[in-house]
mmCIF file of C-alpha atoms and ligand atoms in Angstrom:
data_model
loop_
_atom_site.group_PDB
_atom_site.id
_atom_site.type_symbol
_atom_site.label_atom_id
_atom_site.label_comp_id
_atom_site.label_asym_id
_atom_site.label_seq_id
_atom_site.Cartn_x
_atom_site.Cartn_y
_atom_site.Cartn_z
ATOM 1 C CA MET A 1 79.828 6.347 45.046
ATOM 2 C CA LYS A 2 76.573 5.481 46.644
ATOM 3 C CA LYS A 3 74.917 5.123 43.262
ATOM 4 C CA LYS A 4 77.458 2.565 42.127
ATOM 5 C CA VAL A 5 76.920 0.456 45.217
ATOM 6 C CA VAL A 6 73.177 0.528 44.762
ATOM 7 C CA PHE A 7 73.555 -0.324 41.070
ATOM 8 C CA THR A 8 75.791 -3.352 41.621
ATOM 9 C CA ALA A 9 73.541 -4.497 44.426
ATOM 10 C CA LEU A 10 70.610 -4.294 42.037
ATOM 11 C CA ILE A 11 72.500 -6.300 39.405
ATOM 12 C CA GLY A 12 73.276 -8.881 42.050
ATOM 13 C CA VAL A 13 69.632 -9.147 43.004
ATOM 14 C CA ILE A 14 68.597 -9.514 39.367
ATOM 15 C CA VAL A 15 71.225 -12.164 38.624
ATOM 16 C CA VAL A 16 70.447 -14.135 41.761
ATOM 17 C CA GLY A 17 66.771 -13.712 41.125
ATOM 18 C CA GLY A 18 67.225 -14.907 37.582
ATOM 19 C CA LEU A 19 69.170 -17.945 38.667
ATOM 20 C CA TRP A 20 66.649 -18.701 41.341
ATOM 21 C CA SER A 21 63.811 -18.515 38.879
ATOM 22 C CA GLN A 22 65.672 -20.845 36.503
ATOM 23 C CA VAL A 23 66.072 -23.336 39.312
ATOM 24 C CA ASN A 24 62.392 -22.970 39.997
ATOM 25 C CA ALA A 25 61.596 -23.489 36.355
ATOM 26 C CA ASN A 26 63.571 -26.673 36.253
ATOM 27 C CA THR A 27 62.151 -28.126 39.400
ATOM 28 C CA GLN A 28 58.559 -26.994 38.933
ATOM 29 C CA THR A 29 57.903 -27.638 35.280
ATOM 30 C CA LYS A 30 54.213 -27.630 35.905
ATOM 31 C CA SER A 31 54.028 -24.059 37.101
ATOM 32 C CA ALA A 32 56.384 -23.022 34.298
ATOM 33 C CA ALA A 33 53.880 -24.293 31.792
ATOM 34 C CA VAL A 34 51.387 -21.730 32.968
ATOM 35 C CA PRO A 35 53.221 -18.611 31.812
ATOM 36 C CA GLU A 36 53.966 -20.353 28.532
ATOM 37 C CA ALA A 37 50.341 -20.994 27.877
ATOM 38 C CA SER A 38 49.424 -17.484 28.817
ATOM 39 C CA GLN A 39 52.018 -16.233 26.385
ATOM 40 C CA GLN A 40 50.217 -17.979 23.608
ATOM 41 C CA GLN A 41 47.061 -16.035 24.240
ATOM 42 C CA PRO A 42 48.096 -12.949 22.320
ATOM 43 C CA SER A 43 48.859 -15.140 19.329
ATOM 44 C CA ILE A 44 45.275 -16.394 19.338
ATOM 45 C CA GLU A 45 43.785 -12.966 18.987
ATOM 46 C CA PRO A 46 45.409 -11.955 15.729
ATOM 47 C CA SER A 47 44.705 -15.335 14.204
ATOM 48 C CA SER A 48 41.054 -15.124 15.225
ATOM 49 C CA LYS A 49 40.554 -11.781 13.539
ATOM 50 C CA PRO A 50 41.256 -12.895 9.994
ATOM 51 C CA THR A 51 38.757 -15.742 10.393
ATOM 52 C CA VAL A 52 36.037 -13.218 11.169
ATOM 53 C CA GLU A 53 36.562 -11.191 8.036
ATOM 54 C CA PRO A 54 36.229 -13.933 5.447
ATOM 55 C CA SER A 55 33.138 -15.207 7.217
ATOM 56 C CA SER A 56 31.518 -11.810 6.838
ATOM 57 C CA GLU A 57 31.538 -12.238 3.091
ATOM 58 C CA PRO A 58 29.502 -15.422 2.902
ATOM 59 C CA ALA A 59 27.188 -13.846 5.471
ATOM 60 C CA LYS A 60 25.881 -11.687 2.648
ATOM 61 C CA ASN A 61 24.675 -14.768 0.830
ATOM 62 C CA PRO A 62 21.916 -15.771 3.271
ATOM 63 C CA LYS A 63 20.034 -12.573 2.452
ATOM 64 C CA PRO A 64 19.152 -13.350 -1.143
ATOM 65 C CA SER A 65 18.630 -16.997 -0.227
ATOM 66 C CA GLU A 66 16.187 -15.946 2.481
ATOM 67 C CA LYS A 67 13.558 -15.035 -0.082
ATOM 68 C CA PRO A 68 13.320 -18.273 -2.092
ATOM 69 C CA PRO A 69 12.507 -20.492 0.931
ATOM 70 C CA SER A 70 9.641 -18.237 1.954
ATOM 71 C CA LYS A 71 8.082 -18.260 -1.507
ATOM 72 C CA PRO A 72 7.581 -21.969 -2.044
ATOM 73 C CA SER A 73 6.172 -22.236 1.478
ATOM 74 C CA VAL A 74 3.593 -19.578 0.643
ATOM 75 C CA LYS A 75 1.760 -21.350 -2.163
ATOM 76 C CA PRO A 76 0.847 -24.742 -0.656
ATOM 77 C CA PRO A 77 -1.189 -23.375 2.311
ATOM 78 C CA ALA A 78 -4.193 -22.796 0.072
ATOM 79 C CA GLU A 79 -4.582 -26.574 -0.125
ATOM 80 C CA THR A 80 -3.019 -27.703 3.157
ATOM 81 C CA LYS A 81 -5.140 -26.854 6.144
ATOM 82 C CA PRO A 82 -3.338 -25.016 8.957
ATOM 83 C CA PRO A 83 -1.570 -22.305 7.007
ATOM 84 C CA VAL A 84 -0.813 -19.735 9.671
ATOM 85 C CA LYS A 85 1.940 -21.713 11.409
ATOM 86 C CA GLU A 86 5.198 -21.232 9.565
ATOM 87 C CA THR A 87 4.465 -18.596 6.992
ATOM 88 C CA SER A 88 3.717 -15.081 8.029
ATOM 89 C CA ILE A 89 0.153 -13.892 7.723
ATOM 90 C CA SER A 90 1.183 -10.999 5.493
ATOM 91 C CA SER A 91 2.699 -13.222 2.810
ATOM 92 C CA LEU A 92 -0.356 -15.495 2.916
ATOM 93 C CA LEU A 93 -2.631 -12.511 2.523
ATOM 94 C CA ALA A 94 -0.477 -11.199 -0.289
ATOM 95 C CA ASP A 95 -1.025 -14.449 -2.160
ATOM 96 C CA ASN A 96 -4.758 -14.165 -1.610
ATOM 97 C CA LEU A 97 -5.249 -10.571 -2.694
ATOM 98 C CA PRO A 98 -8.623 -10.338 -4.457
ATOM 99 C CA ARG A 99 -7.137 -9.063 -7.720
ATOM 100 C CA LEU A 100 -4.820 -12.081 -7.884
ATOM 101 C CA THR A 101 -7.486 -14.641 -7.119
ATOM 102 C CA VAL A 102 -10.203 -14.090 -9.693
ATOM 103 C CA LYS A 103 -10.729 -14.923 -13.344
ATOM 104 C CA LYS A 104 -13.566 -14.699 -15.823
ATOM 105 C CA ASN A 105 -15.229 -17.951 -16.760
ATOM 106 C CA LYS A 106 -16.624 -18.716 -20.208
ATOM 107 C CA ASP A 107 -19.837 -16.880 -19.362
ATOM 108 C CA GLY A 108 -17.914 -13.762 -18.336
ATOM 109 C CA LEU A 109 -18.605 -14.364 -14.660
ATOM 110 C CA ALA A 110 -15.842 -13.406 -12.187
ATOM 111 C CA VAL A 111 -14.918 -16.644 -10.438
ATOM 112 C CA VAL A 112 -12.550 -16.918 -7.486
ATOM 113 C CA THR A 113 -9.499 -19.147 -7.847
ATOM 114 C CA ASN A 114 -8.563 -19.513 -4.160
ATOM 115 C CA THR A 115 -11.740 -21.414 -3.296
ATOM 116 C CA SER A 116 -10.325 -23.374 -0.367
ATOM 117 C CA SER A 117 -8.277 -20.580 1.195
ATOM 118 C CA LEU A 118 -9.348 -19.306 4.614
ATOM 119 C CA PHE A 119 -8.971 -15.839 3.117
ATOM 120 C CA VAL A 120 -11.257 -16.346 0.119
ATOM 121 C CA LEU A 121 -13.363 -13.280 -0.623
ATOM 122 C CA VAL A 122 -16.813 -14.158 -1.900
ATOM 123 C CA ASN A 123 -19.417 -11.509 -2.648
ATOM 124 C CA LYS A 124 -21.687 -10.251 -5.413
ATOM 125 C CA LYS A 125 -18.681 -9.549 -7.620
ATOM 126 C CA ARG A 126 -16.768 -12.700 -6.814
ATOM 127 C CA ASN A 127 -18.403 -16.069 -7.400
ATOM 128 C CA LEU A 128 -17.484 -19.498 -6.192
ATOM 129 C CA PRO A 129 -17.513 -22.092 -8.971
ATOM 130 C CA SER A 130 -20.831 -23.946 -9.061
ATOM 131 C CA SER A 131 -18.855 -27.169 -8.673
ATOM 132 C CA TYR A 132 -17.043 -26.095 -5.511
ATOM 133 C CA ALA A 133 -17.708 -27.976 -2.290
ATOM 134 C CA PRO A 134 -15.198 -28.094 0.583
ATOM 135 C CA LYS A 135 -13.555 -31.475 1.116
ATOM 136 C CA ASP A 136 -13.218 -31.275 4.880
ATOM 137 C CA LEU A 137 -16.753 -30.624 6.095
ATOM 138 C CA VAL A 138 -17.596 -31.817 9.615
ATOM 139 C CA ILE A 139 -20.358 -31.123 12.104
ATOM 140 C CA PRO A 140 -19.155 -28.910 14.970
ATOM 141 C CA ASN A 141 -19.983 -30.148 18.442
ATOM 142 C CA VAL A 142 -22.184 -27.190 19.404
ATOM 143 C CA PRO A 143 -25.900 -26.817 20.179
ATOM 144 C CA PHE A 144 -28.093 -26.246 17.139
ATOM 145 C CA SER A 145 -31.441 -24.489 16.956
ATOM 146 C CA PHE A 146 -32.970 -27.568 15.313
ATOM 147 C CA SER A 147 -32.613 -31.290 15.725
ATOM 148 C CA GLY A 148 -31.833 -34.020 13.269
ATOM 149 C CA ASP A 149 -29.240 -34.401 10.599
ATOM 150 C CA SER A 150 -28.738 -31.716 8.017
ATOM 151 C CA PRO A 151 -25.968 -30.676 5.665
ATOM 152 C CA LYS A 152 -26.318 -27.139 7.026
ATOM 153 C CA LYS A 153 -24.853 -28.279 10.345
ATOM 154 C CA GLN A 154 -21.507 -28.613 8.636
ATOM 155 C CA MET A 155 -18.465 -26.388 8.514
ATOM 156 C CA ARG A 156 -14.917 -26.902 7.357
ATOM 157 C CA LYS A 157 -12.848 -28.695 9.982
ATOM 158 C CA GLU A 158 -10.752 -25.758 11.166
ATOM 159 C CA ALA A 159 -13.753 -23.448 11.324
ATOM 160 C CA ALA A 160 -15.790 -26.082 13.169
ATOM 161 C CA LYS A 161 -13.116 -26.408 15.858
ATOM 162 C CA ALA A 162 -12.988 -22.656 16.218
ATOM 163 C CA LEU A 163 -16.780 -22.478 16.503
ATOM 164 C CA GLU A 164 -16.660 -25.033 19.321
ATOM 165 C CA ALA A 165 -14.127 -22.872 21.154
ATOM 166 C CA LEU A 166 -16.285 -19.787 20.567
ATOM 167 C CA PHE A 167 -19.385 -21.500 21.948
ATOM 168 C CA ASP A 168 -17.427 -22.850 24.929
ATOM 169 C CA ALA A 169 -16.194 -19.353 25.726
ATOM 170 C CA ALA A 170 -19.764 -18.033 25.477
ATOM 171 C CA LYS A 171 -20.972 -20.735 27.843
ATOM 172 C CA ASP A 172 -18.243 -19.816 30.326
ATOM 173 C CA ASP A 173 -19.583 -16.264 30.256
ATOM 174 C CA GLY A 174 -23.161 -17.429 30.783
ATOM 175 C CA ILE A 175 -24.120 -16.765 27.165
ATOM 176 C CA LYS A 176 -26.218 -19.386 25.396
ATOM 177 C CA LEU A 177 -25.750 -19.429 21.646
ATOM 178 C CA LYS A 178 -27.104 -21.837 19.107
ATOM 179 C CA ALA A 179 -25.923 -22.535 15.588
ATOM 180 C CA VAL A 180 -28.634 -22.103 12.982
ATOM 181 C CA SER A 181 -27.132 -22.535 9.533
ATOM 182 C CA GLY A 182 -23.675 -23.393 8.239
ATOM 183 C CA TYR A 183 -22.628 -24.995 4.968
ATOM 184 C CA ARG A 184 -24.873 -24.549 1.979
ATOM 185 C CA SER A 185 -24.200 -26.121 -1.386
ATOM 186 C CA TYR A 186 -24.507 -24.201 -4.640
ATOM 187 C CA ALA A 187 -27.718 -26.095 -5.425
ATOM 188 C CA THR A 188 -29.256 -25.290 -2.029
ATOM 189 C CA GLN A 189 -28.390 -21.612 -2.360
ATOM 190 C CA LYS A 190 -29.936 -21.601 -5.798
ATOM 191 C CA ALA A 191 -33.177 -22.963 -4.368
ATOM 192 C CA ILE A 192 -33.168 -20.451 -1.466
ATOM 193 C CA PHE A 193 -32.654 -17.467 -3.742
ATOM 194 C CA LYS A 194 -35.372 -18.629 -6.103
ATOM 195 C CA SER A 195 -37.801 -19.119 -3.249
ATOM 196 C CA ASN A 196 -37.001 -15.652 -1.833
ATOM 197 C CA ALA A 197 -37.320 -14.030 -5.242
ATOM 198 C CA ASP A 198 -40.648 -15.761 -5.802
ATOM 199 C CA THR A 199 -42.114 -14.642 -2.487
ATOM 200 C CA LYS A 200 -40.463 -11.241 -1.816
ATOM 201 C CA GLY A 201 -39.469 -10.133 -5.265
ATOM 202 C CA GLU A 202 -36.014 -10.204 -6.794
ATOM 203 C CA GLU A 203 -34.930 -6.804 -5.415
ATOM 204 C CA VAL A 204 -35.516 -7.814 -1.795
ATOM 205 C CA ALA A 205 -34.127 -11.280 -2.410
ATOM 206 C CA ASN A 206 -30.961 -9.727 -3.767
ATOM 207 C CA ARG A 207 -30.451 -7.611 -0.665
ATOM 208 C CA THR A 208 -31.228 -10.277 1.877
ATOM 209 C CA SER A 209 -30.055 -13.501 0.301
ATOM 210 C CA ALA A 210 -27.185 -14.446 -1.909
ATOM 211 C CA ARG A 211 -27.354 -15.694 -5.433
ATOM 212 C CA PRO A 212 -25.862 -19.151 -5.935
ATOM 213 C CA GLY A 213 -22.074 -18.949 -5.982
ATOM 214 C CA GLN A 214 -22.126 -15.683 -4.070
ATOM 215 C CA SER A 215 -22.816 -17.034 -0.606
ATOM 216 C CA GLU A 216 -20.139 -17.421 2.026
ATOM 217 C CA HIS A 217 -22.072 -20.420 3.282
ATOM 218 C CA GLN A 218 -20.776 -22.345 0.261
ATOM 219 C CA THR A 219 -17.226 -21.857 1.565
ATOM 220 C CA GLY A 220 -17.977 -23.865 4.696
ATOM 221 C CA LEU A 221 -16.417 -21.037 6.704
ATOM 222 C CA ALA A 222 -19.628 -19.283 7.764
ATOM 223 C CA MET A 223 -22.235 -19.986 10.419
ATOM 224 C CA ASP A 224 -25.428 -18.183 11.334
ATOM 225 C CA VAL A 225 -25.765 -17.930 15.095
ATOM 226 C CA SER A 226 -28.711 -16.897 17.222
ATOM 227 C CA SER A 227 -30.217 -17.121 20.690
ATOM 228 C CA ALA A 228 -33.450 -17.957 22.496
ATOM 229 C CA SER A 229 -33.939 -14.245 23.234
ATOM 230 C CA VAL A 230 -34.977 -13.723 19.596
ATOM 231 C CA GLY A 231 -36.463 -17.182 19.132
ATOM 232 C CA TYR A 232 -33.372 -18.280 17.200
ATOM 233 C CA ALA A 233 -34.426 -16.012 14.374
ATOM 234 C CA LEU A 234 -31.868 -14.467 12.046
ATOM 235 C CA GLU A 235 -32.881 -10.883 12.488
ATOM 236 C CA GLN A 236 -31.111 -7.623 13.174
ATOM 237 C CA SER A 237 -32.507 -7.334 16.709
ATOM 238 C CA PHE A 238 -30.116 -10.169 17.629
ATOM 239 C CA GLY A 239 -27.381 -7.531 17.516
ATOM 240 C CA ASP A 240 -29.013 -5.721 20.469
ATOM 241 C CA THR A 241 -29.314 -8.792 22.679
ATOM 242 C CA LYS A 242 -26.643 -9.633 25.243
ATOM 243 C CA GLU A 243 -25.840 -12.699 23.139
ATOM 244 C CA GLY A 244 -25.428 -10.644 19.970
ATOM 245 C CA LYS A 245 -23.261 -8.115 21.786
ATOM 246 C CA TRP A 246 -21.155 -10.867 23.280
ATOM 247 C CA LEU A 247 -20.696 -12.407 19.837
ATOM 248 C CA ALA A 248 -19.602 -9.114 18.286
ATOM 249 C CA LYS A 249 -17.111 -8.606 21.101
ATOM 250 C CA HIS A 250 -15.597 -12.098 21.244
ATOM 251 C CA ALA A 251 -15.922 -13.616 17.761
ATOM 252 C CA ALA A 252 -12.455 -12.433 16.746
ATOM 253 C CA ASP A 253 -10.817 -14.122 19.745
ATOM 254 C CA HIS A 254 -11.685 -17.384 18.024
ATOM 255 C CA GLY A 255 -10.995 -16.378 14.426
ATOM 256 C CA PHE A 256 -14.415 -15.130 13.333
ATOM 257 C CA ILE A 257 -15.619 -11.782 12.026
ATOM 258 C CA ILE A 258 -19.121 -10.351 11.840
ATOM 259 C CA ARG A 259 -19.065 -10.326 8.076
ATOM 260 C CA PHE A 260 -21.887 -7.881 7.272
ATOM 261 C CA LEU A 261 -21.521 -4.823 9.454
ATOM 262 C CA LYS A 262 -24.040 -2.098 10.152
ATOM 263 C CA GLY A 263 -23.525 0.884 7.869
ATOM 264 C CA LYS A 264 -21.381 -1.065 5.396
ATOM 265 C CA GLU A 265 -24.188 -2.250 3.144
ATOM 266 C CA SER A 266 -22.853 -0.363 0.136
ATOM 267 C CA ILE A 267 -19.525 -2.151 0.464
ATOM 268 C CA THR A 268 -20.605 -5.686 1.288
ATOM 269 C CA GLY A 269 -23.775 -5.576 -0.811
ATOM 270 C CA TYR A 270 -25.772 -7.013 2.098
ATOM 271 C CA SER A 271 -27.796 -5.680 4.975
ATOM 272 C CA TYR A 272 -26.407 -5.768 8.501
ATOM 273 C CA GLU A 273 -26.265 -9.384 9.691
ATOM 274 C CA PRO A 274 -25.192 -9.556 13.344
ATOM 275 C CA TRP A 275 -25.796 -13.334 13.270
ATOM 276 C CA HIS A 276 -23.492 -14.261 10.379
ATOM 277 C CA VAL A 277 -19.944 -15.101 11.447
ATOM 278 C CA ARG A 278 -17.201 -15.956 9.011
ATOM 279 C CA TYR A 279 -13.993 -17.767 9.910
ATOM 280 C CA VAL A 280 -10.754 -16.136 8.732
ATOM 281 C CA GLY A 281 -8.335 -17.266 11.481
ATOM 282 C CA LYS A 282 -7.500 -15.441 14.693
ATOM 283 C CA GLU A 283 -4.803 -13.129 13.404
ATOM 284 C CA LEU A 284 -6.834 -11.671 10.563
ATOM 285 C CA ALA A 285 -10.093 -11.636 12.543
ATOM 286 C CA LYS A 286 -8.506 -9.617 15.329
ATOM 287 C CA ASP A 287 -6.977 -7.135 12.916
ATOM 288 C CA ILE A 288 -10.191 -6.667 10.931
ATOM 289 C CA THR A 289 -12.273 -6.263 14.084
ATOM 290 C CA LYS A 290 -9.825 -3.800 15.592
ATOM 291 C CA LYS A 291 -9.938 -1.706 12.412
ATOM 292 C CA LYS A 292 -13.761 -1.943 12.218
ATOM 293 C CA VAL A 293 -13.672 -2.646 8.498
ATOM 294 C CA THR A 294 -15.200 -5.209 6.171
ATOM 295 C CA LEU A 295 -13.189 -7.959 4.526
ATOM 296 C CA GLU A 296 -13.477 -6.002 1.261
ATOM 297 C CA GLN A 297 -12.058 -2.829 2.824
ATOM 298 C CA TYR A 298 -9.294 -4.750 4.542
ATOM 299 C CA PHE A 299 -8.110 -6.255 1.275
ATOM 300 C CA ASP A 300 -8.443 -2.911 -0.531
ATOM 301 C CA ALA A 301 -6.205 -1.238 2.035
ATOM 302 C CA LEU A 302 -3.730 -4.090 1.893
ATOM 303 C CA SER A 303 -3.629 -3.911 -1.894
ATOM 304 C CA ALA A 304 -2.947 -0.173 -1.772
ATOM 305 C CA THR A 305 -0.149 -0.648 0.744
ATOM 306 C CA MET A 306 1.490 -3.314 -1.370
ATOM 307 C CA ASP A 307 1.202 -1.242 -4.536
ATOM 308 C CA ASN A 308 2.972 1.615 -2.788
ATOM 309 C CA LYS A 309 5.780 -0.671 -1.701
ATOM 310 C CA SER A 310 6.482 -2.095 -5.140
HETATM 311 ZN ZN1 LIG B 401 -25.307 -16.334 6.963
#
């Protein structure tokens, strides 16, 4: 009996409640719109799922298309000046691997093909063409060990800017450096080697000076640097001065490497030259300096790594 009473009472409450809510719905249409909208929410979810799946298929396309855009952007940097902006250093280096950037000329001489690249490797086995002269030579605004105009004050624009920053940083640290010798044309190098060979003999000349076409000074990316403490001479004792030590420690911060390291004569073909800095850009300079290797060794290791990958 009691159950029945409770049951009918419940029905009554539900019916009245239902009526009341209908009245509410009619009078307050605004608030009724809220539950309607919220009811639509579940219908959004299922419809959103299918749109995800088809989009996952085209998402596979960007992968193959990622490679082509990086390739065309790799080649131009050899000509255009600031190459290290958009393209990664590794792909630039890959394009400038020594074995890919050399060919024999009609006389059987190995001549480099990436003459104007910041990563060009020039040594006794890799010659610059006798006709090569950089197109963007400027005189860096740094102190020189001599006065007056001279072609050997010049460097390529990017290297010259970097040299200015290097000298500024030295000055800030109380280190006084002077530039001694930068760009050298093929003809000038020819005259220097001949003069050295005439006075010291060809064997000594070969160890201490470059044959024409084999000097980094022809690239416009090298500068000989010295200090008053050694009378601005280009001699190995410069490496023991505070200026020489500073240079070895900070050159890479500005994109330069000490090109001819102590103990690496058999690799570079030249005696230790603590005064000769070569511009290769900050990223590469820092990596080479950290690894304590020569440019030759760096490229050899890179070549080996790439061969293993392919
Ligand atoms: Zn030099």
